[in-house]
PDB file of C-alpha atoms in Angstrom:
ATOM      1  CA  PRO Q   1     -10.413  13.578   8.647  1.00 90.00           C
ATOM      2  CA  GLN Q   2     -12.839  16.053  10.262  1.00 93.00           C
ATOM      3  CA  ILE Q   3     -15.817  14.644   8.337  1.00 93.00           C
ATOM      4  CA  PHE Q   4     -14.737  11.085   9.104  1.00 93.00           C
ATOM      5  CA  GLN Q   5     -14.373  11.888  12.803  1.00 95.00           C
ATOM      6  CA  ALA Q   6     -17.845  13.468  12.937  1.00 95.00           C
ATOM      7  CA  ASN Q   7     -19.407  10.510  11.132  1.00 95.00           C
ATOM      8  CA  LEU Q   8     -17.609   7.856  13.185  1.00 96.00           C
ATOM      9  CA  SER Q   9     -18.481   9.605  16.447  1.00 96.00           C
ATOM     10  CA  GLU Q  10     -22.139   9.787  15.469  1.00 96.00           C
ATOM     11  CA  VAL Q  11     -22.246   6.128  14.442  1.00 95.00           C
ATOM     12  CA  VAL Q  12     -20.746   5.164  17.817  1.00 96.00           C
ATOM     13  CA  ASP Q  13     -23.238   7.371  19.674  1.00 96.00           C
ATOM     14  CA  ARG Q  14     -26.211   5.839  17.845  1.00 94.00           C
ATOM     15  CA  LEU Q  15     -25.015   2.322  18.535  1.00 93.00           C
ATOM     16  CA  GLN Q  16     -24.419   3.040  22.217  1.00 92.00           C
ATOM     17  CA  ASP Q  17     -27.841   4.684  22.500  1.00 92.00           C
ATOM     18  CA  ASN Q  18     -29.216   1.277  21.541  1.00 87.00           C
ATOM     19  CA  ASP Q  19     -27.086  -0.557  24.135  1.00 85.00           C
ATOM     20  CA  THR Q  20     -24.654  -1.921  21.542  1.00 88.00           C
ATOM     21  CA  GLN Q  21     -21.136  -2.842  22.603  1.00 89.00           C
ATOM     22  CA  VAL Q  22     -18.730  -1.005  20.270  1.00 94.00           C
ATOM     23  CA  VAL Q  23     -15.205  -2.029  19.316  1.00 95.00           C
ATOM     24  CA  LEU Q  24     -13.162  -0.009  16.823  1.00 97.00           C
ATOM     25  CA  ALA Q  25     -10.313  -1.227  14.621  1.00 96.00           C
ATOM     26  CA  GLN Q  26      -7.758   0.894  12.823  1.00 96.00           C
ATOM     27  CA  PRO Q  27      -7.763   0.163   9.068  1.00 93.00           C
ATOM     28  CA  ALA Q  28      -4.803  -1.655   7.538  1.00 94.00           C
ATOM     29  CA  SER Q  29      -3.259  -1.093   4.123  1.00 91.00           C
ATOM     30  CA  ASN Q  30      -1.098  -3.058   1.729  1.00 91.00           C
ATOM     31  CA  LEU Q  31       2.137  -1.132   2.228  1.00 93.00           C
ATOM     32  CA  ARG Q  32       4.856  -3.173   0.529  1.00 94.00           C
ATOM     33  CA  ASP Q  33       3.130  -4.381  -2.621  1.00 91.00           C
ATOM     34  CA  PHE Q  34       0.954  -1.554  -3.852  1.00 87.00           C
ATOM     35  CA  THR Q  35       2.775   0.940  -6.057  1.00 88.00           C
ATOM     36  CA  PRO Q  36       1.388   4.494  -5.813  1.00 90.00           C
ATOM     37  CA  VAL Q  37      -1.112   5.050  -8.603  1.00 84.00           C
ATOM     38  CA  PHE Q  38      -0.377   8.753  -8.767  1.00 85.00           C
ATOM     39  CA  SER Q  39       2.564  10.862  -7.573  1.00 90.00           C
ATOM     40  CA  MET Q  40       3.148  14.594  -7.649  1.00 90.00           C
ATOM     41  CA  HIS Q  41       5.310  17.291  -6.098  1.00 92.00           C
ATOM     42  CA  TRP Q  42       3.297  18.995  -3.382  1.00 89.00           C
ATOM     43  CA  GLU Q  43       5.720  21.909  -3.228  1.00 88.00           C
ATOM     44  CA  PRO Q  44       6.853  24.264  -6.039  1.00 89.00           C
ATOM     45  CA  LEU Q  45       9.742  22.807  -8.035  1.00 91.00           C
ATOM     46  CA  SER Q  46      11.689  24.578 -10.770  1.00 94.00           C
ATOM     47  CA  ALA Q  47      11.855  23.045 -14.238  1.00 94.00           C
ATOM     48  CA  ARG Q  48      15.563  22.304 -13.788  1.00 95.00           C
ATOM     49  CA  LYS Q  49      15.070  20.555 -10.437  1.00 96.00           C
ATOM     50  CA  SER Q  50      12.041  18.686 -11.751  1.00 95.00           C
ATOM     51  CA  LYS Q  51      14.024  17.356 -14.714  1.00 96.00           C
ATOM     52  CA  ARG Q  52      16.896  16.312 -12.448  1.00 97.00           C
ATOM     53  CA  PHE Q  53      14.459  14.630 -10.034  1.00 97.00           C
ATOM     54  CA  GLU Q  54      12.802  12.609 -12.805  1.00 97.00           C
ATOM     55  CA  ALA Q  55      16.187  11.489 -14.129  1.00 98.00           C
ATOM     56  CA  LEU Q  56      17.351  10.282 -10.699  1.00 98.00           C
ATOM     57  CA  VAL Q  57      14.140   8.330 -10.008  1.00 97.00           C
ATOM     58  CA  ALA Q  58      14.211   6.818 -13.503  1.00 97.00           C
ATOM     59  CA  GLN Q  59      17.836   5.704 -13.006  1.00 98.00           C
ATOM     60  CA  ALA Q  60      16.990   4.108  -9.660  1.00 98.00           C
ATOM     61  CA  ASP Q  61      13.908   2.381 -11.076  1.00 96.00           C
ATOM     62  CA  GLU Q  62      15.836   0.992 -14.057  1.00 97.00           C
ATOM     63  CA  LEU Q  63      18.662  -0.362 -11.893  1.00 97.00           C
ATOM     64  CA  MET Q  64      16.211  -1.972  -9.490  1.00 96.00           C
ATOM     65  CA  ARG Q  65      14.473  -3.746 -12.367  1.00 94.00           C
ATOM     66  CA  GLU Q  66      17.768  -4.935 -13.841  1.00 94.00           C
ATOM     67  CA  ARG Q  67      18.825  -6.339 -10.470  1.00 94.00           C
ATOM     68  CA  PHE Q  68      15.410  -7.830  -9.611  1.00 93.00           C
ATOM     69  CA  VAL Q  69      14.947  -5.755  -6.462  1.00 94.00           C
ATOM     70  CA  ASP Q  70      12.079  -3.767  -8.005  1.00 93.00           C
ATOM     71  CA  PRO Q  71       8.560  -3.700  -6.466  1.00 92.00           C
ATOM     72  CA  ARG Q  72       6.573  -6.909  -6.643  1.00 88.00           C
ATOM     73  CA  ARG Q  73       3.442  -6.909  -8.808  1.00 82.00           C
ATOM     74  CA  MET Q  74      -0.115  -7.345  -7.571  1.00 77.00           C
ATOM     75  CA  PRO Q  75      -2.935  -8.818  -9.696  1.00 68.00           C
ATOM     76  CA  PRO Q  76      -4.683  -6.220 -11.869  1.00 64.00           C
ATOM     77  CA  ILE Q  77      -7.680  -4.439 -10.381  1.00 59.00           C
ATOM     78  CA  GLU Q  78     -10.881  -4.351 -12.404  1.00 57.00           C
ATOM     79  CA  GLY Q  79     -14.279  -2.755 -12.017  1.00 49.00           C
ATOM     80  CA  ASN Q  80     -14.928  -1.366  -8.542  1.00 47.00           C
ATOM     81  CA  GLY Q  81     -11.771  -2.829  -7.044  1.00 49.00           C
ATOM     82  CA  GLU Q  82     -13.419  -6.004  -5.766  1.00 53.00           C
ATOM     83  CA  ALA Q  83     -13.145  -7.886  -9.089  1.00 55.00           C
ATOM     84  CA  VAL Q  84      -9.713  -9.428  -8.591  1.00 56.00           C
ATOM     85  CA  ASP Q  85      -8.900 -13.030  -9.462  1.00 61.00           C
ATOM     86  CA  PRO Q  86      -7.693 -14.506  -6.129  1.00 55.00           C
ATOM     87  CA  ASN Q  87      -5.746 -17.138  -8.063  1.00 63.00           C
ATOM     88  CA  ALA Q  88      -3.866 -14.645 -10.239  1.00 65.00           C
ATOM     89  CA  GLU Q  89      -0.109 -14.835  -9.886  1.00 67.00           C
ATOM     90  CA  TRP Q  90       1.684 -11.933  -8.272  1.00 66.00           C
ATOM     91  CA  GLY Q  91       5.190 -11.107  -7.215  1.00 69.00           C
ATOM     92  CA  PRO Q  92       8.300 -10.766  -9.400  1.00 67.00           C
ATOM     93  CA  ILE Q  93       7.722 -10.997 -13.128  1.00 65.00           C
ATOM     94  CA  PRO Q  94       9.215 -14.235 -14.527  1.00 63.00           C
ATOM     95  CA  PRO Q  95      11.999 -15.061 -15.171  1.00 64.00           C
ATOM     96  CA  ALA Q  96      13.119 -12.744 -12.390  1.00 71.00           C
ATOM     97  CA  GLU Q  97      14.940 -14.458  -9.548  1.00 82.00           C
ATOM     98  CA  PRO Q  98      15.052 -11.823  -6.826  1.00 86.00           C
ATOM     99  CA  PRO Q  99      17.764 -12.044  -4.179  1.00 92.00           C
ATOM    100  CA  ALA Q 100      16.559 -13.229  -0.784  1.00 92.00           C
ATOM    101  CA  LEU Q 101      15.074 -10.680   1.588  1.00 92.00           C
ATOM    102  CA  GLY Q 102      17.848  -9.029   3.594  1.00 94.00           C
ATOM    103  CA  SER Q 103      20.626 -10.932   1.826  1.00 96.00           C
ATOM    104  CA  SER Q 104      23.994  -9.363   1.096  1.00 96.00           C
ATOM    105  CA  ASP Q 105      23.195  -9.619  -2.641  1.00 96.00           C
ATOM    106  CA  ALA Q 106      19.985  -7.630  -2.176  1.00 96.00           C
ATOM    107  CA  ILE Q 107      21.714  -4.989  -0.053  1.00 97.00           C
ATOM    108  CA  ALA Q 108      24.485  -4.619  -2.644  1.00 97.00           C
ATOM    109  CA  ALA Q 109      21.952  -4.430  -5.500  1.00 97.00           C
ATOM    110  CA  CYS Q 110      20.137  -1.595  -3.722  1.00 97.00           C
ATOM    111  CA  LYS Q 111      23.151   0.520  -2.799  1.00 97.00           C
ATOM    112  CA  GLU Q 112      23.319   2.544  -6.032  1.00 98.00           C
ATOM    113  CA  PRO Q 113      19.532   2.959  -6.484  1.00 98.00           C
ATOM    114  CA  LEU Q 114      19.272   4.178  -2.883  1.00 98.00           C
ATOM    115  CA  ASP Q 115      21.920   6.801  -3.589  1.00 98.00           C
ATOM    116  CA  PHE Q 116      19.932   8.074  -6.588  1.00 98.00           C
ATOM    117  CA  LEU Q 117      16.691   8.103  -4.568  1.00 98.00           C
ATOM    118  CA  ASP Q 118      18.276   9.943  -1.649  1.00 97.00           C
ATOM    119  CA  GLN Q 119      19.500  12.622  -4.066  1.00 98.00           C
ATOM    120  CA  ALA Q 120      16.016  12.884  -5.592  1.00 97.00           C
ATOM    121  CA  ILE Q 121      14.317  13.221  -2.199  1.00 97.00           C
ATOM    122  CA  GLN Q 122      16.704  16.025  -1.284  1.00 96.00           C
ATOM    123  CA  LEU Q 123      15.229  17.905  -4.251  1.00 96.00           C
ATOM    124  CA  SER Q 124      11.611  17.030  -3.392  1.00 96.00           C
ATOM    125  CA  ASP Q 125      10.414  14.927  -0.456  1.00 95.00           C
ATOM    126  CA  SER Q 126       6.708  14.885  -1.388  1.00 95.00           C
ATOM    127  CA  HIS Q 127       6.780  12.467  -4.346  1.00 96.00           C
ATOM    128  CA  ALA Q 128       5.058   9.198  -3.410  1.00 95.00           C
ATOM    129  CA  MET Q 129       6.859   6.976  -5.942  1.00 96.00           C
ATOM    130  CA  ALA Q 130      10.317   8.061  -4.799  1.00 97.00           C
ATOM    131  CA  HIS Q 131       9.521   7.055  -1.218  1.00 98.00           C
ATOM    132  CA  PHE Q 132       7.933   3.783  -2.362  1.00 97.00           C
ATOM    133  CA  LEU Q 133      11.030   2.773  -4.352  1.00 98.00           C
ATOM    134  CA  ARG Q 134      13.220   3.777  -1.434  1.00 98.00           C
ATOM    135  CA  GLY Q 135      11.167   1.579   0.897  1.00 98.00           C
ATOM    136  CA  THR Q 136      11.429  -1.317  -1.563  1.00 97.00           C
ATOM    137  CA  CYS Q 137      15.214  -1.135  -1.290  1.00 97.00           C
ATOM    138  CA  LEU Q 138      15.462  -0.327   2.417  1.00 97.00           C
ATOM    139  CA  ILE Q 139      13.436  -3.397   3.373  1.00 96.00           C
ATOM    140  CA  HIS Q 140      16.626  -5.427   2.860  1.00 96.00           C
ATOM    141  CA  SER Q 141      18.835  -3.353   5.152  1.00 96.00           C
ATOM    142  CA  ASP Q 142      16.618  -1.256   7.460  1.00 97.00           C
ATOM    143  CA  PRO Q 143      13.021  -2.539   7.774  1.00 96.00           C
ATOM    144  CA  ALA Q 144      11.999   0.217  10.215  1.00 95.00           C
ATOM    145  CA  ALA Q 145      13.131   2.931   7.797  1.00 97.00           C
ATOM    146  CA  ALA Q 146      11.489   1.007   4.953  1.00 97.00           C
ATOM    147  CA  ARG Q 147       8.140   1.024   6.758  1.00 96.00           C
ATOM    148  CA  THR Q 148       8.429   4.779   7.303  1.00 97.00           C
ATOM    149  CA  ALA Q 149       9.070   5.238   3.574  1.00 97.00           C
ATOM    150  CA  PHE Q 150       6.102   3.019   2.613  1.00 96.00           C
ATOM    151  CA  VAL Q 151       3.791   4.932   4.968  1.00 96.00           C
ATOM    152  CA  LEU Q 152       4.957   8.206   3.436  1.00 96.00           C
ATOM    153  CA  ALA Q 153       4.294   6.831  -0.047  1.00 95.00           C
ATOM    154  CA  ARG Q 154       0.779   5.787   0.982  1.00 93.00           C
ATOM    155  CA  ASP Q 155      -0.010   9.118   2.620  1.00 93.00           C
ATOM    156  CA  LEU Q 156       1.369  11.180  -0.278  1.00 93.00           C
ATOM    157  CA  SER Q 157      -0.507   9.283  -2.993  1.00 88.00           C
ATOM    158  CA  PRO Q 158      -3.984  10.809  -3.480  1.00 76.00           C
ATOM    159  CA  ALA Q 159      -6.877   8.406  -2.984  1.00 72.00           C
ATOM    160  CA  MET Q 160      -8.308   7.530  -6.388  1.00 71.00           C
ATOM    161  CA  ALA Q 161     -11.076   4.939  -6.726  1.00 66.00           C
ATOM    162  CA  PRO Q 162     -10.672   1.998  -6.738  1.00 67.00           C
ATOM    163  CA  PHE Q 163      -7.164   2.457  -5.328  1.00 73.00           C
ATOM    164  CA  GLN Q 164      -7.983   3.944  -1.924  1.00 75.00           C
ATOM    165  CA  ARG Q 165      -5.899   3.217   1.132  1.00 81.00           C
ATOM    166  CA  ALA Q 166      -6.530   4.640   4.590  1.00 86.00           C
ATOM    167  CA  PRO Q 167      -3.824   7.283   5.227  1.00 91.00           C
ATOM    168  CA  SER Q 168      -2.367   8.106   8.631  1.00 94.00           C
ATOM    169  CA  PRO Q 169      -4.812  10.978   9.418  1.00 93.00           C
ATOM    170  CA  LEU Q 170      -7.800   8.615   9.104  1.00 93.00           C
ATOM    171  CA  ILE Q 171      -6.079   5.887  11.111  1.00 95.00           C
ATOM    172  CA  ASN Q 172      -5.395   8.456  13.834  1.00 96.00           C
ATOM    173  CA  VAL Q 173      -9.074   9.463  13.883  1.00 97.00           C
ATOM    174  CA  VAL Q 174     -10.057   5.918  14.870  1.00 97.00           C
ATOM    175  CA  GLU Q 175      -7.586   6.046  17.755  1.00 96.00           C
ATOM    176  CA  LYS Q 176      -8.877   9.466  18.862  1.00 97.00           C
ATOM    177  CA  VAL Q 177     -12.558   8.466  18.789  1.00 97.00           C
ATOM    178  CA  ALA Q 178     -11.761   5.283  20.711  1.00 97.00           C
ATOM    179  CA  THR Q 179      -9.875   7.309  23.347  1.00 96.00           C
ATOM    180  CA  ASP Q 180     -12.567  10.003  23.630  1.00 96.00           C
ATOM    181  CA  LYS Q 181     -15.324   7.429  24.073  1.00 96.00           C
ATOM    182  CA  ASN Q 182     -13.314   4.953  26.147  1.00 95.00           C
ATOM    183  CA  LEU Q 183     -13.664   2.163  23.580  1.00 95.00           C
ATOM    184  CA  PRO Q 184     -11.374  -0.783  22.893  1.00 94.00           C
ATOM    185  CA  VAL Q 185      -9.434  -0.293  19.655  1.00 95.00           C
ATOM    186  CA  ILE Q 186      -7.658  -2.992  17.661  1.00 96.00           C
ATOM    187  CA  ASP Q 187      -4.391  -2.048  15.957  1.00 96.00           C
ATOM    188  CA  LEU Q 188      -4.858  -3.932  12.683  1.00 96.00           C
ATOM    189  CA  PRO Q 189      -1.862  -2.259  10.967  1.00 95.00           C
ATOM    190  CA  ALA Q 190       0.398  -3.668  13.693  1.00 96.00           C
ATOM    191  CA  ALA Q 191      -1.181  -7.115  13.319  1.00 96.00           C
ATOM    192  CA  PHE Q 192      -0.554  -7.145   9.569  1.00 96.00           C
ATOM    193  CA  ASP Q 193       2.996  -5.859  10.017  1.00 96.00           C
ATOM    194  CA  LYS Q 194       3.753  -8.553  12.604  1.00 96.00           C
ATOM    195  CA  ALA Q 195       2.486 -11.307  10.283  1.00 95.00           C
ATOM    196  CA  SER Q 196       4.460 -10.073   7.245  1.00 93.00           C
ATOM    197  CA  GLU Q 197       8.032 -10.421   6.007  1.00 90.00           C
ATOM    198  CA  GLY Q 198      10.259  -7.677   7.334  1.00 91.00           C
ATOM    199  CA  GLY Q 199       7.469  -6.393   9.590  1.00 94.00           C
ATOM    200  CA  ILE Q 200       5.734  -4.541   6.744  1.00 96.00           C
ATOM    201  CA  ALA Q 201       2.170  -5.361   5.628  1.00 94.00           C
ATOM    202  CA  GLU Q 202       2.407  -7.162   2.293  1.00 92.00           C
ATOM    203  CA  GLY Q 203       0.302  -8.250  -0.650  1.00 88.00           C
ATOM    204  CA  ARG Q 204      -0.622 -11.770   0.379  1.00 86.00           C
ATOM    205  CA  TRP Q 205      -3.113 -10.354   2.898  1.00 88.00           C
ATOM    206  CA  PHE Q 206      -4.852  -8.171   0.301  1.00 85.00           C
ATOM    207  CA  MET Q 207      -6.556  -8.448  -3.060  1.00 79.00           C
ATOM    208  CA  ASP Q 208      -5.357  -4.959  -4.002  1.00 76.00           C
ATOM    209  CA  SER Q 209      -4.642  -1.839  -1.971  1.00 78.00           C
ATOM    210  CA  ILE Q 210      -7.027  -2.285   0.964  1.00 79.00           C
ATOM    211  CA  HIS Q 211      -9.517  -5.128   0.264  1.00 80.00           C
ATOM    212  CA  PHE Q 212      -8.557  -8.236   2.214  1.00 85.00           C
ATOM    213  CA  SER Q 213      -7.835 -11.602   0.680  1.00 82.00           C
ATOM    214  CA  ALA Q 214      -9.186 -14.743   2.371  1.00 81.00           C
ATOM    215  CA  GLN Q 215      -5.940 -14.891   4.382  1.00 87.00           C
ATOM    216  CA  GLY Q 216      -6.348 -11.238   5.320  1.00 89.00           C
ATOM    217  CA  HIS Q 217      -9.897 -11.753   6.544  1.00 90.00           C
ATOM    218  CA  ARG Q 218      -8.680 -14.629   8.713  1.00 91.00           C
ATOM    219  CA  LEU Q 219      -5.973 -12.423  10.219  1.00 94.00           C
ATOM    220  CA  VAL Q 220      -8.570  -9.725  10.973  1.00 94.00           C
ATOM    221  CA  ALA Q 221     -10.814 -12.318  12.634  1.00 94.00           C
ATOM    222  CA  ASP Q 222      -7.927 -13.635  14.724  1.00 94.00           C
ATOM    223  CA  SER Q 223      -7.195 -10.057  15.863  1.00 95.00           C
ATOM    224  CA  LEU Q 224     -10.834  -9.341  16.719  1.00 93.00           C
ATOM    225  CA  LEU Q 225     -11.722 -12.499  18.611  1.00 91.00           C
ATOM    226  CA  PRO Q 226      -9.646 -11.963  21.805  1.00 91.00           C
ATOM    227  CA  VAL Q 227     -11.119  -8.462  22.235  1.00 91.00           C
ATOM    228  CA  LEU Q 228     -14.690  -9.497  21.458  1.00 87.00           C
ATOM    229  CA  ALA Q 229     -14.456 -12.423  23.868  1.00 85.00           C
ATOM    230  CA  GLU Q 230     -13.869  -9.983  26.747  1.00 85.00           C
ATOM    231  CA  LEU Q 231     -17.011  -7.931  26.083  1.00 82.00           C
ATOM    232  CA  PRO Q 232     -19.609  -8.161  28.879  1.00 77.00           C
ATOM    233  CA  VAL Q 233     -22.222  -9.500  26.473  1.00 70.00           C
ATOM    234  CA  PHE Q 234     -20.117 -12.671  26.096  1.00 67.00           C
ATOM    235  CA  VAL Q 235     -18.522 -12.842  29.534  1.00 62.00           C
ATOM    236  CA  ARG Q 236     -21.876 -12.538  31.334  1.00 54.00           C
ATOM    237  CA  GLY Q 237     -24.015 -14.213  28.688  1.00 50.00           C
ATOM    238  CA  PRO Q 238     -25.960 -17.436  29.200  1.00 53.00           C
ATOM    239  CA  GLY Q 239     -24.011 -20.647  28.858  1.00 55.00           C
ATOM    240  CA  ASN Q 240     -20.692 -19.955  27.166  1.00 56.00           C
ATOM    241  CA  GLY Q 241     -22.037 -16.725  25.657  1.00 53.00           C
ATOM    242  CA  ARG Q 242     -21.652 -18.025  22.114  1.00 59.00           C
ATOM    243  CA  PRO Q 243     -24.653 -17.346  19.883  1.00 61.00           C
ATOM    244  CA  ALA Q 244     -26.170 -20.291  18.053  1.00 67.00           C
ATOM    245  CA  ASP Q 245     -24.972 -20.896  14.512  1.00 72.00           C
ATOM    246  CA  PRO Q 246     -27.455 -19.754  11.849  1.00 75.00           C
ATOM    247  CA  SER Q 247     -29.472 -22.506  10.241  1.00 83.00           C
ATOM    248  CA  PRO Q 248     -28.330 -23.874   6.866  1.00 88.00           C
ATOM    249  CA  GLU Q 249     -31.447 -22.314   5.321  1.00 88.00           C
ATOM    250  CA  VAL Q 250     -30.566 -18.835   6.613  1.00 83.00           C
ATOM    251  CA  THR Q 251     -26.947 -19.160   5.455  1.00 85.00           C
ATOM    252  CA  ALA Q 252     -28.025 -20.317   1.983  1.00 88.00           C
ATOM    253  CA  ALA Q 253     -30.502 -17.434   1.679  1.00 86.00           C
ATOM    254  CA  LEU Q 254     -27.828 -14.873   2.616  1.00 81.00           C
ATOM    255  CA  LEU Q 255     -25.364 -16.317   0.105  1.00 83.00           C
ATOM    256  CA  ARG Q 256     -27.999 -16.250  -2.659  1.00 85.00           C
ATOM    257  CA  ASP Q 257     -28.843 -12.633  -1.831  1.00 81.00           C
ATOM    258  CA  LYS Q 258     -25.183 -11.591  -1.797  1.00 77.00           C
ATOM    259  CA  ALA Q 259     -24.525 -13.256  -5.154  1.00 79.00           C
ATOM    260  CA  SER Q 260     -27.536 -11.619  -6.813  1.00 80.00           C
ATOM    261  CA  ARG Q 261     -27.075  -8.007  -5.664  1.00 72.00           C
ATOM    262  CA  PHE Q 262     -24.073  -5.844  -6.511  1.00 63.00           C
ATOM    263  CA  THR Q 263     -25.024  -3.447  -3.703  1.00 65.00           C
ATOM    264  CA  TRP Q 264     -25.354  -6.172  -1.069  1.00 61.00           C
ATOM    265  CA  GLY Q 265     -24.598  -4.818   2.390  1.00 58.00           C
ATOM    266  CA  LEU Q 266     -24.922  -1.133   1.527  1.00 58.00           C
ATOM    267  CA  ASP Q 267     -28.405  -1.101   3.038  1.00 58.00           C
ATOM    268  CA  LEU Q 268     -26.814  -1.941   6.391  1.00 52.00           C
ATOM    269  CA  VAL Q 269     -25.148   1.493   6.594  1.00 48.00           C
ATOM    270  CA  ILE Q 270     -26.747   3.726   9.213  1.00 45.00           C
ATOM    271  CA  PRO Q 271     -28.502   6.465   7.193  1.00 44.00           C
ATOM    272  CA  GLY Q 272     -27.933  10.098   8.020  1.00 42.00           C
ATOM    273  CA  ALA Q 273     -24.795   9.579  10.123  1.00 39.00           C
ATOM    274  CA  GLY Q 274     -23.321  13.043   9.679  1.00 39.00           C
ATOM    275  CA  MET Q 275     -24.074  13.137   5.947  1.00 37.00           C
ATOM    276  CA  PRO Q 276     -26.970  11.996   3.767  1.00 40.00           C
ATOM    277  CA  ALA Q 277     -26.726   8.508   2.334  1.00 37.00           C
ATOM    278  CA  VAL Q 278     -25.038   8.280  -1.067  1.00 36.00           C
ATOM    279  CA  GLY Q 279     -27.501   9.414  -3.711  1.00 37.00           C
ATOM    280  CA  GLY Q 280     -29.905  10.700  -1.076  1.00 38.00           C
ATOM    281  CA  ASP Q 281     -31.081  14.174  -0.233  1.00 40.00           C
ATOM    282  CA  PRO Q 282     -31.089  15.728   3.258  1.00 41.00           C
ATOM    283  CA  GLN Q 283     -34.786  16.496   2.819  1.00 44.00           C
ATOM    284  CA  ASP Q 284     -35.465  12.785   2.368  1.00 43.00           C
ATOM    285  CA  GLU Q 285     -34.931  12.339   6.109  1.00 43.00           C
ATOM    286  CA  ALA Q 286     -37.664  14.805   7.044  1.00 45.00           C
ATOM    287  CA  ALA Q 287     -40.634  13.332   8.860  1.00 44.00           C
ATOM    288  CA  PRO Q 288     -43.509  12.391   6.515  1.00 45.00           C
ATOM    289  CA  SER Q 289     -46.466  14.721   6.409  1.00 46.00           C
ATOM    290  CA  ALA Q 290     -49.906  13.676   7.575  1.00 45.00           C
ATOM    291  CA  ASP Q 291     -50.828  12.948   3.949  1.00 49.00           C
ATOM    292  CA  GLU Q 292     -47.853  10.674   3.400  1.00 47.00           C
ATOM    293  CA  PRO Q 293     -47.479   7.177   4.763  1.00 47.00           C
ATOM    294  CA  ALA Q 294     -44.447   6.531   6.921  1.00 46.00           C
ATOM    295  CA  PRO Q 295     -41.736   4.516   5.072  1.00 44.00           C
TER     296      PRO Q 295
END
């Protein structure tokens, strides 16, 4: 979080030094439909307690699968996390017929698994998967508590490429930088929660853990537009303040470039913002000598 805060603050400062209007947005994550990739006990646990914990979670998981209240499946992630088939089916595995969200059948199906999970969490409350399964059941009876459990599962699961999700400390950094620099900040997690079943951000907005689907990008745009429209550059701009659409030739050239380069867009990152660019060396940013041409 400290490195992220330093970098974000420097990026904002550089943009403002060049008279750029800055708006920040807190990152959103797929809470309901992304099972933790890795879970561990962050506190010491005896062998006896560890064995008991594993048995309780396994019992809860098995019952949830038998009763079709287990976590929904997302499409498999390949390569760098962006290679996901947007048409791949996701959700319950056929022929599962899950009970309706919040129905009495779903609540009854979750009663026993929740008891096992509560016992497990009393032994260790730092295991991401236990909280995720608990959230998957609680969404039927207590959506607010379910969201808390899903957030805990996200924050307790170490970030492992390509399965990163922005945890609470990083989300809080965006809020802090926006407050310190008096910037507008868009609460994207709240927008995704509001648009999702049970008030918990779900898989249809994402391709995986954090990359947006086409629907997700539209939701982000809809959240950004009202804030951007109030910026002085648009309010006081000529005419209606709306920039002209790019020509078809420019759009076609950008699409060709994006399709041909795996690293498309990385060259837009501001170099040297707190840390050297990936693969670079701090000395690379030194001014060229008199014998060397400027880049």
